[in-house]
Amino acid sequence: FQRLAKVLTQWWDSDDERRGEHGQKRSYDVEGSLSILLEEFILKVAPEQVAAILEPLLARMDRHPRKVSSVLQGINRPMFFKN
């Protein structure tokens, strides 16, 4: 899943590089689904593994603050809905 986090950041970087070009586009539905999968997985792993898995995302916080924040909020979302 660390690799998935890295792929997401690579996609975001390529968006920035292609802005204004008419190159190959990826599916934002796939990106959303993979982000949710990552969020759900993070809730199931040991706390000491979370930092390593999220490292690629956290390292890009300065370049993609909204997208990284969205993933982090997705991780926190279930905590607000627990009984």
PDB file of N, CA, C and O in Angstrom:
ATOM      1  N   PHE A   1       0.817  -1.204   0.000  1.00  0.00           N
ATOM      2  CA  PHE A   1       0.000   0.000   0.000  1.00  0.00           C
ATOM      3  C   PHE A   1       0.857   1.262   0.000  1.00  0.00           C
ATOM      4  O   PHE A   1       0.390   2.316  -0.379  1.00  0.00           O
ATOM      5  N   GLN A   2       2.107   1.118   0.439  1.00  0.00           N
ATOM      6  CA  GLN A   2       3.018   2.256   0.319  1.00  0.00           C
ATOM      7  C   GLN A   2       3.235   2.572  -1.167  1.00  0.00           C
ATOM      8  O   GLN A   2       3.309   3.735  -1.559  1.00  0.00           O
ATOM      9  N   ARG A   3       3.271   1.531  -1.959  1.00  0.00           N
ATOM     10  CA  ARG A   3       3.422   1.728  -3.400  1.00  0.00           C
ATOM     11  C   ARG A   3       2.206   2.459  -3.982  1.00  0.00           C
ATOM     12  O   ARG A   3       2.331   3.309  -4.862  1.00  0.00           O
ATOM     13  N   LEU A   4       1.032   2.132  -3.506  1.00  0.00           N
ATOM     14  CA  LEU A   4      -0.184   2.816  -3.944  1.00  0.00           C
ATOM     15  C   LEU A   4      -0.108   4.299  -3.592  1.00  0.00           C
ATOM     16  O   LEU A   4      -0.446   5.155  -4.405  1.00  0.00           O
ATOM     17  N   ALA A   5       0.339   4.607  -2.395  1.00  0.00           N
ATOM     18  CA  ALA A   5       0.493   6.010  -1.998  1.00  0.00           C
ATOM     19  C   ALA A   5       1.470   6.724  -2.938  1.00  0.00           C
ATOM     20  O   ALA A   5       1.242   7.865  -3.339  1.00  0.00           O
ATOM     21  N   LYS A   6       2.528   6.039  -3.305  1.00  0.00           N
ATOM     22  CA  LYS A   6       3.514   6.630  -4.220  1.00  0.00           C
ATOM     23  C   LYS A   6       2.911   6.851  -5.607  1.00  0.00           C
ATOM     24  O   LYS A   6       3.137   7.877  -6.246  1.00  0.00           O
ATOM     25  N   VAL A   7       2.124   5.895  -6.084  1.00  0.00           N
ATOM     26  CA  VAL A   7       1.478   6.025  -7.397  1.00  0.00           C
ATOM     27  C   VAL A   7       0.529   7.224  -7.406  1.00  0.00           C
ATOM     28  O   VAL A   7       0.502   7.993  -8.366  1.00  0.00           O
ATOM     29  N   LEU A   8      -0.242   7.388  -6.346  1.00  0.00           N
ATOM     30  CA  LEU A   8      -1.152   8.530  -6.274  1.00  0.00           C
ATOM     31  C   LEU A   8      -0.387   9.845  -6.392  1.00  0.00           C
ATOM     32  O   LEU A   8      -0.778  10.737  -7.141  1.00  0.00           O
ATOM     33  N   THR A   9       0.726   9.952  -5.674  1.00  0.00           N
ATOM     34  CA  THR A   9       1.499  11.197  -5.742  1.00  0.00           C
ATOM     35  C   THR A   9       2.117  11.391  -7.123  1.00  0.00           C
ATOM     36  O   THR A   9       2.219  12.522  -7.603  1.00  0.00           O
ATOM     37  N   GLN A  10       2.501  10.309  -7.768  1.00  0.00           N
ATOM     38  CA  GLN A  10       3.036  10.426  -9.134  1.00  0.00           C
ATOM     39  C   GLN A  10       1.955  10.916 -10.088  1.00  0.00           C
ATOM     40  O   GLN A  10       2.231  11.729 -10.977  1.00  0.00           O
ATOM     41  N   TRP A  11       0.745  10.436  -9.928  1.00  0.00           N
ATOM     42  CA  TRP A  11      -0.366  10.906 -10.767  1.00  0.00           C
ATOM     43  C   TRP A  11      -0.588  12.400 -10.548  1.00  0.00           C
ATOM     44  O   TRP A  11      -0.785  13.156 -11.481  1.00  0.00           O
ATOM     45  N   TRP A  12      -0.572  12.814  -9.284  1.00  0.00           N
ATOM     46  CA  TRP A  12      -0.789  14.229  -8.983  1.00  0.00           C
ATOM     47  C   TRP A  12       0.322  15.082  -9.583  1.00  0.00           C
ATOM     48  O   TRP A  12       0.062  16.152 -10.120  1.00  0.00           O
ATOM     49  N   ASP A  13       1.563  14.604  -9.479  1.00  0.00           N
ATOM     50  CA  ASP A  13       2.691  15.329 -10.074  1.00  0.00           C
ATOM     51  C   ASP A  13       2.528  15.438 -11.583  1.00  0.00           C
ATOM     52  O   ASP A  13       2.773  16.491 -12.169  1.00  0.00           O
ATOM     53  N   SER A  14       2.105  14.344 -12.217  1.00  0.00           N
ATOM     54  CA  SER A  14       1.950  14.369 -13.674  1.00  0.00           C
ATOM     55  C   SER A  14       0.812  15.297 -14.088  1.00  0.00           C
ATOM     56  O   SER A  14       0.866  15.910 -15.155  1.00  0.00           O
ATOM     57  N   ASP A  15      -0.212  15.437 -13.247  1.00  0.00           N
ATOM     58  CA  ASP A  15      -1.276  16.409 -13.519  1.00  0.00           C
ATOM     59  C   ASP A  15      -0.694  17.808 -13.608  1.00  0.00           C
ATOM     60  O   ASP A  15      -1.026  18.576 -14.503  1.00  0.00           O
ATOM     61  N   ASP A  16       0.174  18.142 -12.670  1.00  0.00           N
ATOM     62  CA  ASP A  16       0.798  19.466 -12.652  1.00  0.00           C
ATOM     63  C   ASP A  16       1.650  19.684 -13.892  1.00  0.00           C
ATOM     64  O   ASP A  16       1.651  20.763 -14.471  1.00  0.00           O
ATOM     65  N   GLU A  17       2.364  18.659 -14.300  1.00  0.00           N
ATOM     66  CA  GLU A  17       3.260  18.771 -15.456  1.00  0.00           C
ATOM     67  C   GLU A  17       2.491  18.872 -16.766  1.00  0.00           C
ATOM     68  O   GLU A  17       2.940  19.504 -17.699  1.00  0.00           O
ATOM     69  N   ARG A  18       1.315  18.234 -16.829  1.00  0.00           N
ATOM     70  CA  ARG A  18       0.532  18.215 -18.076  1.00  0.00           C
ATOM     71  C   ARG A  18      -0.491  19.324 -18.156  1.00  0.00           C
ATOM     72  O   ARG A  18      -1.202  19.426 -19.144  1.00  0.00           O
ATOM     73  N   ARG A  19      -0.604  20.109 -17.130  1.00  0.00           N
ATOM     74  CA  ARG A  19      -1.641  21.140 -17.112  1.00  0.00           C
ATOM     75  C   ARG A  19      -1.575  21.964 -18.394  1.00  0.00           C
ATOM     76  O   ARG A  19      -0.547  22.480 -18.771  1.00  0.00           O
ATOM     77  N   GLY A  20      -2.694  22.028 -19.084  1.00  0.00           N
ATOM     78  CA  GLY A  20      -2.746  22.772 -20.335  1.00  0.00           C
ATOM     79  C   GLY A  20      -2.451  21.933 -21.563  1.00  0.00           C
ATOM     80  O   GLY A  20      -2.660  22.376 -22.678  1.00  0.00           O
ATOM     81  N   GLU A  21      -1.980  20.708 -21.368  1.00  0.00           N
ATOM     82  CA  GLU A  21      -1.714  19.824 -22.500  1.00  0.00           C
ATOM     83  C   GLU A  21      -2.902  18.894 -22.695  1.00  0.00           C
ATOM     84  O   GLU A  21      -3.721  18.710 -21.809  1.00  0.00           O
ATOM     85  N   HIS A  22      -2.964  18.287 -23.850  1.00  0.00           N
ATOM     86  CA  HIS A  22      -4.039  17.340 -24.139  1.00  0.00           C
ATOM     87  C   HIS A  22      -3.476  15.929 -24.210  1.00  0.00           C
ATOM     88  O   HIS A  22      -3.690  15.199 -25.156  1.00  0.00           O
ATOM     89  N   GLY A  23      -2.742  15.529 -23.182  1.00  0.00           N
ATOM     90  CA  GLY A  23      -2.128  14.213 -23.137  1.00  0.00           C
ATOM     91  C   GLY A  23      -3.101  13.160 -22.644  1.00  0.00           C
ATOM     92  O   GLY A  23      -4.290  13.401 -22.478  1.00  0.00           O
ATOM     93  N   GLN A  24      -2.572  11.995 -22.377  1.00  0.00           N
ATOM     94  CA  GLN A  24      -3.379  10.879 -21.904  1.00  0.00           C
ATOM     95  C   GLN A  24      -3.916  11.197 -20.507  1.00  0.00           C
ATOM     96  O   GLN A  24      -3.198  11.663 -19.640  1.00  0.00           O
ATOM     97  N   LYS A  25      -5.170  10.952 -20.310  1.00  0.00           N
ATOM     98  CA  LYS A  25      -5.816  11.212 -19.024  1.00  0.00           C
ATOM     99  C   LYS A  25      -6.056   9.894 -18.295  1.00  0.00           C
ATOM    100  O   LYS A  25      -6.239   8.859 -18.907  1.00  0.00           O
ATOM    101  N   ARG A  26      -6.062   9.957 -16.984  1.00  0.00           N
ATOM    102  CA  ARG A  26      -6.384   8.762 -16.199  1.00  0.00           C
ATOM    103  C   ARG A  26      -7.814   8.887 -15.703  1.00  0.00           C
ATOM    104  O   ARG A  26      -8.412   9.961 -15.760  1.00  0.00           O
ATOM    105  N   SER A  27      -8.323   7.831 -15.174  1.00  0.00           N
ATOM    106  CA  SER A  27      -9.671   7.817 -14.641  1.00  0.00           C
ATOM    107  C   SER A  27      -9.664   8.363 -13.217  1.00  0.00           C
ATOM    108  O   SER A  27      -9.004   7.816 -12.332  1.00  0.00           O
ATOM    109  N   TYR A  28     -10.398   9.434 -13.006  1.00  0.00           N
ATOM    110  CA  TYR A  28     -10.494   9.986 -11.655  1.00  0.00           C
ATOM    111  C   TYR A  28     -11.354   9.096 -10.765  1.00  0.00           C
ATOM    112  O   TYR A  28     -11.217   9.132  -9.546  1.00  0.00           O
ATOM    113  N   ASP A  29     -12.219   8.287 -11.376  1.00  0.00           N
ATOM    114  CA  ASP A  29     -12.981   7.301 -10.605  1.00  0.00           C
ATOM    115  C   ASP A  29     -12.040   6.267 -10.011  1.00  0.00           C
ATOM    116  O   ASP A  29     -12.203   5.853  -8.863  1.00  0.00           O
ATOM    117  N   VAL A  30     -11.054   5.847 -10.796  1.00  0.00           N
ATOM    118  CA  VAL A  30     -10.072   4.874 -10.309  1.00  0.00           C
ATOM    119  C   VAL A  30      -9.252   5.502  -9.182  1.00  0.00           C
ATOM    120  O   VAL A  30      -9.020   4.874  -8.148  1.00  0.00           O
ATOM    121  N   GLU A  31      -8.829   6.736  -9.381  1.00  0.00           N
ATOM    122  CA  GLU A  31      -8.059   7.428  -8.338  1.00  0.00           C
ATOM    123  C   GLU A  31      -8.858   7.503  -7.040  1.00  0.00           C
ATOM    124  O   GLU A  31      -8.342   7.226  -5.958  1.00  0.00           O
ATOM    125  N   GLY A  32     -10.135   7.852  -7.145  1.00  0.00           N
ATOM    126  CA  GLY A  32     -10.982   7.934  -5.959  1.00  0.00           C
ATOM    127  C   GLY A  32     -11.151   6.588  -5.276  1.00  0.00           C
ATOM    128  O   GLY A  32     -11.075   6.493  -4.049  1.00  0.00           O
ATOM    129  N   SER A  33     -11.362   5.558  -6.073  1.00  0.00           N
ATOM    130  CA  SER A  33     -11.530   4.212  -5.511  1.00  0.00           C
ATOM    131  C   SER A  33     -10.257   3.733  -4.824  1.00  0.00           C
ATOM    132  O   SER A  33     -10.303   3.140  -3.746  1.00  0.00           O
ATOM    133  N   LEU A  34      -9.113   3.997  -5.435  1.00  0.00           N
ATOM    134  CA  LEU A  34      -7.841   3.586  -4.837  1.00  0.00           C
ATOM    135  C   LEU A  34      -7.544   4.382  -3.569  1.00  0.00           C
ATOM    136  O   LEU A  34      -6.996   3.839  -2.609  1.00  0.00           O
ATOM    137  N   SER A  35      -7.919   5.644  -3.554  1.00  0.00           N
ATOM    138  CA  SER A  35      -7.731   6.454  -2.352  1.00  0.00           C
ATOM    139  C   SER A  35      -8.563   5.894  -1.201  1.00  0.00           C
ATOM    140  O   SER A  35      -8.077   5.784  -0.073  1.00  0.00           O
ATOM    141  N   ILE A  36      -9.792   5.522  -1.493  1.00  0.00           N
ATOM    142  CA  ILE A  36     -10.657   4.934  -0.462  1.00  0.00           C
ATOM    143  C   ILE A  36     -10.087   3.612   0.025  1.00  0.00           C
ATOM    144  O   ILE A  36     -10.083   3.322   1.223  1.00  0.00           O
ATOM    145  N   LEU A  37      -9.580   2.804  -0.884  1.00  0.00           N
ATOM    146  CA  LEU A  37      -8.963   1.534  -0.514  1.00  0.00           C
ATOM    147  C   LEU A  37      -7.772   1.766   0.425  1.00  0.00           C
ATOM    148  O   LEU A  37      -7.623   1.074   1.436  1.00  0.00           O
ATOM    149  N   LEU A  38      -6.948   2.750   0.111  1.00  0.00           N
ATOM    150  CA  LEU A  38      -5.807   3.091   0.962  1.00  0.00           C
ATOM    151  C   LEU A  38      -6.294   3.556   2.336  1.00  0.00           C
ATOM    152  O   LEU A  38      -5.762   3.124   3.370  1.00  0.00           O
ATOM    153  N   GLU A  39      -7.303   4.414   2.358  1.00  0.00           N
ATOM    154  CA  GLU A  39      -7.850   4.908   3.620  1.00  0.00           C
ATOM    155  C   GLU A  39      -8.354   3.761   4.492  1.00  0.00           C
ATOM    156  O   GLU A  39      -8.079   3.717   5.695  1.00  0.00           O
ATOM    157  N   GLU A  40      -9.069   2.827   3.897  1.00  0.00           N
ATOM    158  CA  GLU A  40      -9.610   1.693   4.653  1.00  0.00           C
ATOM    159  C   GLU A  40      -8.503   0.785   5.155  1.00  0.00           C
ATOM    160  O   GLU A  40      -8.570   0.261   6.269  1.00  0.00           O
ATOM    161  N   PHE A  41      -7.464   0.591   4.336  1.00  0.00           N
ATOM    162  CA  PHE A  41      -6.349  -0.262   4.744  1.00  0.00           C
ATOM    163  C   PHE A  41      -5.607   0.350   5.931  1.00  0.00           C
ATOM    164  O   PHE A  41      -5.240  -0.375   6.862  1.00  0.00           O
ATOM    165  N   ILE A  42      -5.396   1.650   5.894  1.00  0.00           N
ATOM    166  CA  ILE A  42      -4.663   2.321   6.967  1.00  0.00           C
ATOM    167  C   ILE A  42      -5.332   2.077   8.321  1.00  0.00           C
ATOM    168  O   ILE A  42      -4.664   1.934   9.345  1.00  0.00           O
ATOM    169  N   LEU A  43      -6.651   1.999   8.335  1.00  0.00           N
ATOM    170  CA  LEU A  43      -7.369   1.780   9.585  1.00  0.00           C
ATOM    171  C   LEU A  43      -7.198   0.366  10.128  1.00  0.00           C
ATOM    172  O   LEU A  43      -7.524   0.105  11.285  1.00  0.00           O
ATOM    173  N   LYS A  44      -6.664  -0.529   9.314  1.00  0.00           N
ATOM    174  CA  LYS A  44      -6.551  -1.934   9.721  1.00  0.00           C
ATOM    175  C   LYS A  44      -5.128  -2.350  10.071  1.00  0.00           C
ATOM    176  O   LYS A  44      -4.928  -3.447  10.565  1.00  0.00           O
ATOM    177  N   VAL A  45      -4.135  -1.511   9.807  1.00  0.00           N
ATOM    178  CA  VAL A  45      -2.746  -1.890  10.067  1.00  0.00           C
ATOM    179  C   VAL A  45      -2.293  -1.371  11.421  1.00  0.00           C
ATOM    180  O   VAL A  45      -2.909  -0.475  11.999  1.00  0.00           O
ATOM    181  N   ALA A  46      -1.193  -1.927  11.888  1.00  0.00           N
ATOM    182  CA  ALA A  46      -0.621  -1.494  13.159  1.00  0.00           C
ATOM    183  C   ALA A  46      -0.163  -0.042  13.063  1.00  0.00           C
ATOM    184  O   ALA A  46       0.340   0.385  12.018  1.00  0.00           O
ATOM    185  N   PRO A  47      -0.342   0.721  14.124  1.00  0.00           N
ATOM    186  CA  PRO A  47       0.025   2.142  14.099  1.00  0.00           C
ATOM    187  C   PRO A  47       1.463   2.403  13.660  1.00  0.00           C
ATOM    188  O   PRO A  47       1.733   3.390  12.981  1.00  0.00           O
ATOM    189  N   GLU A  48       2.377   1.533  14.006  1.00  0.00           N
ATOM    190  CA  GLU A  48       3.776   1.747  13.622  1.00  0.00           C
ATOM    191  C   GLU A  48       4.011   1.592  12.117  1.00  0.00           C
ATOM    192  O   GLU A  48       5.020   2.055  11.597  1.00  0.00           O
ATOM    193  N   GLN A  49       3.081   0.997  11.410  1.00  0.00           N
ATOM    194  CA  GLN A  49       3.200   0.846   9.957  1.00  0.00           C
ATOM    195  C   GLN A  49       2.608   2.030   9.196  1.00  0.00           C
ATOM    196  O   GLN A  49       2.951   2.260   8.045  1.00  0.00           O
ATOM    197  N   VAL A  50       1.742   2.780   9.838  1.00  0.00           N
ATOM    198  CA  VAL A  50       1.016   3.861   9.165  1.00  0.00           C
ATOM    199  C   VAL A  50       1.966   4.916   8.597  1.00  0.00           C
ATOM    200  O   VAL A  50       1.815   5.329   7.448  1.00  0.00           O
ATOM    201  N   ALA A  51       2.932   5.342   9.374  1.00  0.00           N
ATOM    202  CA  ALA A  51       3.850   6.396   8.913  1.00  0.00           C
ATOM    203  C   ALA A  51       4.605   5.963   7.665  1.00  0.00           C
ATOM    204  O   ALA A  51       4.758   6.747   6.718  1.00  0.00           O
ATOM    205  N   ALA A  52       5.056   4.718   7.631  1.00  0.00           N
ATOM    206  CA  ALA A  52       5.801   4.225   6.465  1.00  0.00           C
ATOM    207  C   ALA A  52       4.909   4.164   5.233  1.00  0.00           C
ATOM    208  O   ALA A  52       5.336   4.516   4.126  1.00  0.00           O
ATOM    209  N   ILE A  53       3.675   3.748   5.414  1.00  0.00           N
ATOM    210  CA  ILE A  53       2.752   3.638   4.283  1.00  0.00           C
ATOM    211  C   ILE A  53       2.394   5.016   3.739  1.00  0.00           C
ATOM    212  O   ILE A  53       2.348   5.225   2.529  1.00  0.00           O
ATOM    213  N   LEU A  54       2.163   5.956   4.633  1.00  0.00           N
ATOM    214  CA  LEU A  54       1.743   7.295   4.217  1.00  0.00           C
ATOM    215  C   LEU A  54       2.905   8.220   3.860  1.00  0.00           C
ATOM    216  O   LEU A  54       2.683   9.339   3.389  1.00  0.00           O
ATOM    217  N   GLU A  55       4.124   7.793   4.056  1.00  0.00           N
ATOM    218  CA  GLU A  55       5.293   8.644   3.817  1.00  0.00           C
ATOM    219  C   GLU A  55       5.299   9.303   2.443  1.00  0.00           C
ATOM    220  O   GLU A  55       5.552  10.515   2.341  1.00  0.00           O
ATOM    221  N   PRO A  56       5.005   8.566   1.345  1.00  0.00           N
ATOM    222  CA  PRO A  56       4.991   9.233   0.039  1.00  0.00           C
ATOM    223  C   PRO A  56       3.973  10.372  -0.043  1.00  0.00           C
ATOM    224  O   PRO A  56       4.230  11.399  -0.670  1.00  0.00           O
ATOM    225  N   LEU A  57       2.829  10.188   0.607  1.00  0.00           N
ATOM    226  CA  LEU A  57       1.813  11.249   0.608  1.00  0.00           C
ATOM    227  C   LEU A  57       2.265  12.437   1.452  1.00  0.00           C
ATOM    228  O   LEU A  57       2.176  13.585   1.027  1.00  0.00           O
ATOM    229  N   LEU A  58       2.747  12.150   2.651  1.00  0.00           N
ATOM    230  CA  LEU A  58       3.148  13.227   3.551  1.00  0.00           C
ATOM    231  C   LEU A  58       4.323  14.020   2.991  1.00  0.00           C
ATOM    232  O   LEU A  58       4.413  15.232   3.208  1.00  0.00           O
ATOM    233  N   ALA A  59       5.175  13.360   2.246  1.00  0.00           N
ATOM    234  CA  ALA A  59       6.321  14.032   1.633  1.00  0.00           C
ATOM    235  C   ALA A  59       5.890  15.015   0.538  1.00  0.00           C
ATOM    236  O   ALA A  59       6.650  15.913   0.177  1.00  0.00           O
ATOM    237  N   ARG A  60       4.685  14.860   0.010  1.00  0.00           N
ATOM    238  CA  ARG A  60       4.186  15.731  -1.063  1.00  0.00           C
ATOM    239  C   ARG A  60       3.137  16.729  -0.557  1.00  0.00           C
ATOM    240  O   ARG A  60       2.490  17.406  -1.347  1.00  0.00           O
ATOM    241  N   MET A  61       2.978  16.823   0.743  1.00  0.00           N
ATOM    242  CA  MET A  61       1.976  17.717   1.318  1.00  0.00           C
ATOM    243  C   MET A  61       2.168  19.152   0.847  1.00  0.00           C
ATOM    244  O   MET A  61       1.188  19.846   0.573  1.00  0.00           O
ATOM    245  N   ASP A  62       3.412  19.588   0.697  1.00  0.00           N
ATOM    246  CA  ASP A  62       3.662  20.964   0.269  1.00  0.00           C
ATOM    247  C   ASP A  62       3.231  21.208  -1.171  1.00  0.00           C
ATOM    248  O   ASP A  62       2.820  22.304  -1.528  1.00  0.00           O
ATOM    249  N   ARG A  63       3.292  20.183  -2.008  1.00  0.00           N
ATOM    250  CA  ARG A  63       2.947  20.336  -3.424  1.00  0.00           C
ATOM    251  C   ARG A  63       1.466  20.047  -3.709  1.00  0.00           C
ATOM    252  O   ARG A  63       0.890  20.608  -4.642  1.00  0.00           O
ATOM    253  N   HIS A  64       0.874  19.148  -2.923  1.00  0.00           N
ATOM    254  CA  HIS A  64      -0.517  18.735  -3.150  1.00  0.00           C
ATOM    255  C   HIS A  64      -1.315  18.765  -1.838  1.00  0.00           C
ATOM    256  O   HIS A  64      -1.866  17.738  -1.420  1.00  0.00           O
ATOM    257  N   PRO A  65      -1.403  19.907  -1.184  1.00  0.00           N
ATOM    258  CA  PRO A  65      -2.047  19.942   0.137  1.00  0.00           C
ATOM    259  C   PRO A  65      -3.510  19.511   0.138  1.00  0.00           C
ATOM    260  O   PRO A  65      -3.950  18.811   1.054  1.00  0.00           O
ATOM    261  N   ARG A  66      -4.270  19.878  -0.871  1.00  0.00           N
ATOM    262  CA  ARG A  66      -5.694  19.513  -0.897  1.00  0.00           C
ATOM    263  C   ARG A  66      -5.886  18.020  -1.075  1.00  0.00           C
ATOM    264  O   ARG A  66      -6.742  17.410  -0.428  1.00  0.00           O
ATOM    265  N   LYS A  67      -5.111  17.433  -1.957  1.00  0.00           N
ATOM    266  CA  LYS A  67      -5.283  15.999  -2.229  1.00  0.00           C
ATOM    267  C   LYS A  67      -4.811  15.154  -1.054  1.00  0.00           C
ATOM    268  O   LYS A  67      -5.469  14.175  -0.684  1.00  0.00           O
ATOM    269  N   VAL A  68      -3.682  15.532  -0.459  1.00  0.00           N
ATOM    270  CA  VAL A  68      -3.199  14.796   0.713  1.00  0.00           C
ATOM    271  C   VAL A  68      -4.187  14.967   1.870  1.00  0.00           C
ATOM    272  O   VAL A  68      -4.530  13.995   2.546  1.00  0.00           O
ATOM    273  N   SER A  69      -4.671  16.178   2.063  1.00  0.00           N
ATOM    274  CA  SER A  69      -5.641  16.427   3.130  1.00  0.00           C
ATOM    275  C   SER A  69      -6.909  15.605   2.935  1.00  0.00           C
ATOM    276  O   SER A  69      -7.484  15.107   3.905  1.00  0.00           O
ATOM    277  N   SER A  70      -7.324  15.462   1.695  1.00  0.00           N
ATOM    278  CA  SER A  70      -8.512  14.665   1.401  1.00  0.00           C
ATOM    279  C   SER A  70      -8.330  13.212   1.845  1.00  0.00           C
ATOM    280  O   SER A  70      -9.227  12.621   2.441  1.00  0.00           O
ATOM    281  N   VAL A  71      -7.161  12.647   1.573  1.00  0.00           N
ATOM    282  CA  VAL A  71      -6.883  11.268   1.993  1.00  0.00           C
ATOM    283  C   VAL A  71      -6.851  11.193   3.520  1.00  0.00           C
ATOM    284  O   VAL A  71      -7.449  10.286   4.122  1.00  0.00           O
ATOM    285  N   LEU A  72      -6.182  12.146   4.156  1.00  0.00           N
ATOM    286  CA  LEU A  72      -6.096  12.128   5.619  1.00  0.00           C
ATOM    287  C   LEU A  72      -7.473  12.293   6.254  1.00  0.00           C
ATOM    288  O   LEU A  72      -7.775  11.641   7.257  1.00  0.00           O
ATOM    289  N   GLN A  73      -8.317  13.123   5.679  1.00  0.00           N
ATOM    290  CA  GLN A  73      -9.677  13.281   6.195  1.00  0.00           C
ATOM    291  C   GLN A  73     -10.467  11.989   6.006  1.00  0.00           C
ATOM    292  O   GLN A  73     -11.282  11.627   6.859  1.00  0.00           O
ATOM    293  N   GLY A  74     -10.218  11.296   4.894  1.00  0.00           N
ATOM    294  CA  GLY A  74     -10.881  10.016   4.662  1.00  0.00           C
ATOM    295  C   GLY A  74     -10.501   8.982   5.696  1.00  0.00           C
ATOM    296  O   GLY A  74     -11.316   8.131   6.075  1.00  0.00           O
ATOM    297  N   ILE A  75      -9.263   9.050   6.172  1.00  0.00           N
ATOM    298  CA  ILE A  75      -8.815   8.120   7.219  1.00  0.00           C
ATOM    299  C   ILE A  75      -9.514   8.449   8.528  1.00  0.00           C
ATOM    300  O   ILE A  75      -9.912   7.549   9.273  1.00  0.00           O
ATOM    301  N   ASN A  76      -9.705   9.711   8.799  1.00  0.00           N
ATOM    302  CA  ASN A  76     -10.347  10.136  10.054  1.00  0.00           C
ATOM    303  C   ASN A  76     -11.859  10.016  10.029  1.00  0.00           C
ATOM    304  O   ASN A  76     -12.494   9.970  11.080  1.00  0.00           O
ATOM    305  N   ARG A  77     -12.456   9.997   8.852  1.00  0.00           N
ATOM    306  CA  ARG A  77     -13.927  10.010   8.721  1.00  0.00           C
ATOM    307  C   ARG A  77     -14.605   8.919   9.549  1.00  0.00           C
ATOM    308  O   ARG A  77     -15.559   9.213  10.271  1.00  0.00           O
ATOM    309  N   PRO A  78     -14.170   7.655   9.495  1.00  0.00           N
ATOM    310  CA  PRO A  78     -14.870   6.612  10.276  1.00  0.00           C
ATOM    311  C   PRO A  78     -14.882   6.873  11.764  1.00  0.00           C
ATOM    312  O   PRO A  78     -15.788   6.451  12.473  1.00  0.00           O
ATOM    313  N   MET A  79     -13.888   7.593  12.276  1.00  0.00           N
ATOM    314  CA  MET A  79     -13.832   7.868  13.705  1.00  0.00           C
ATOM    315  C   MET A  79     -14.978   8.770  14.149  1.00  0.00           C
ATOM    316  O   MET A  79     -15.429   8.707  15.285  1.00  0.00           O
ATOM    317  N   PHE A  80     -15.480   9.610  13.256  1.00  0.00           N
ATOM    318  CA  PHE A  80     -16.567  10.510  13.591  1.00  0.00           C
ATOM    319  C   PHE A  80     -17.919   9.809  13.578  1.00  0.00           C
ATOM    320  O   PHE A  80     -18.870  10.298  14.170  1.00  0.00           O
ATOM    321  N   PHE A  81     -17.999   8.675  12.917  1.00  0.00           N
ATOM    322  CA  PHE A  81     -19.279   7.988  12.777  1.00  0.00           C
ATOM    323  C   PHE A  81     -19.404   6.764  13.671  1.00  0.00           C
ATOM    324  O   PHE A  81     -20.398   6.068  13.620  1.00  0.00           O
ATOM    325  N   LYS A  82     -18.391   6.504  14.502  1.00  0.00           N
ATOM    326  CA  LYS A  82     -18.468   5.381  15.427  1.00  0.00           C
ATOM    327  C   LYS A  82     -19.442   5.713  16.541  1.00  0.00           C
ATOM    328  O   LYS A  82     -19.593   6.854  16.955  1.00  0.00           O
ATOM    329  N   ASN A  83     -20.097   4.676  17.038  1.00  0.00           N
ATOM    330  CA  ASN A  83     -21.034   4.870  18.158  1.00  0.00           C
ATOM    331  C   ASN A  83     -20.297   4.973  19.457  1.00  0.00           C
ATOM    332  O   ASN A  83     -19.370   4.424  19.763  1.00  0.00           O
TER     333      ASN A  83
END
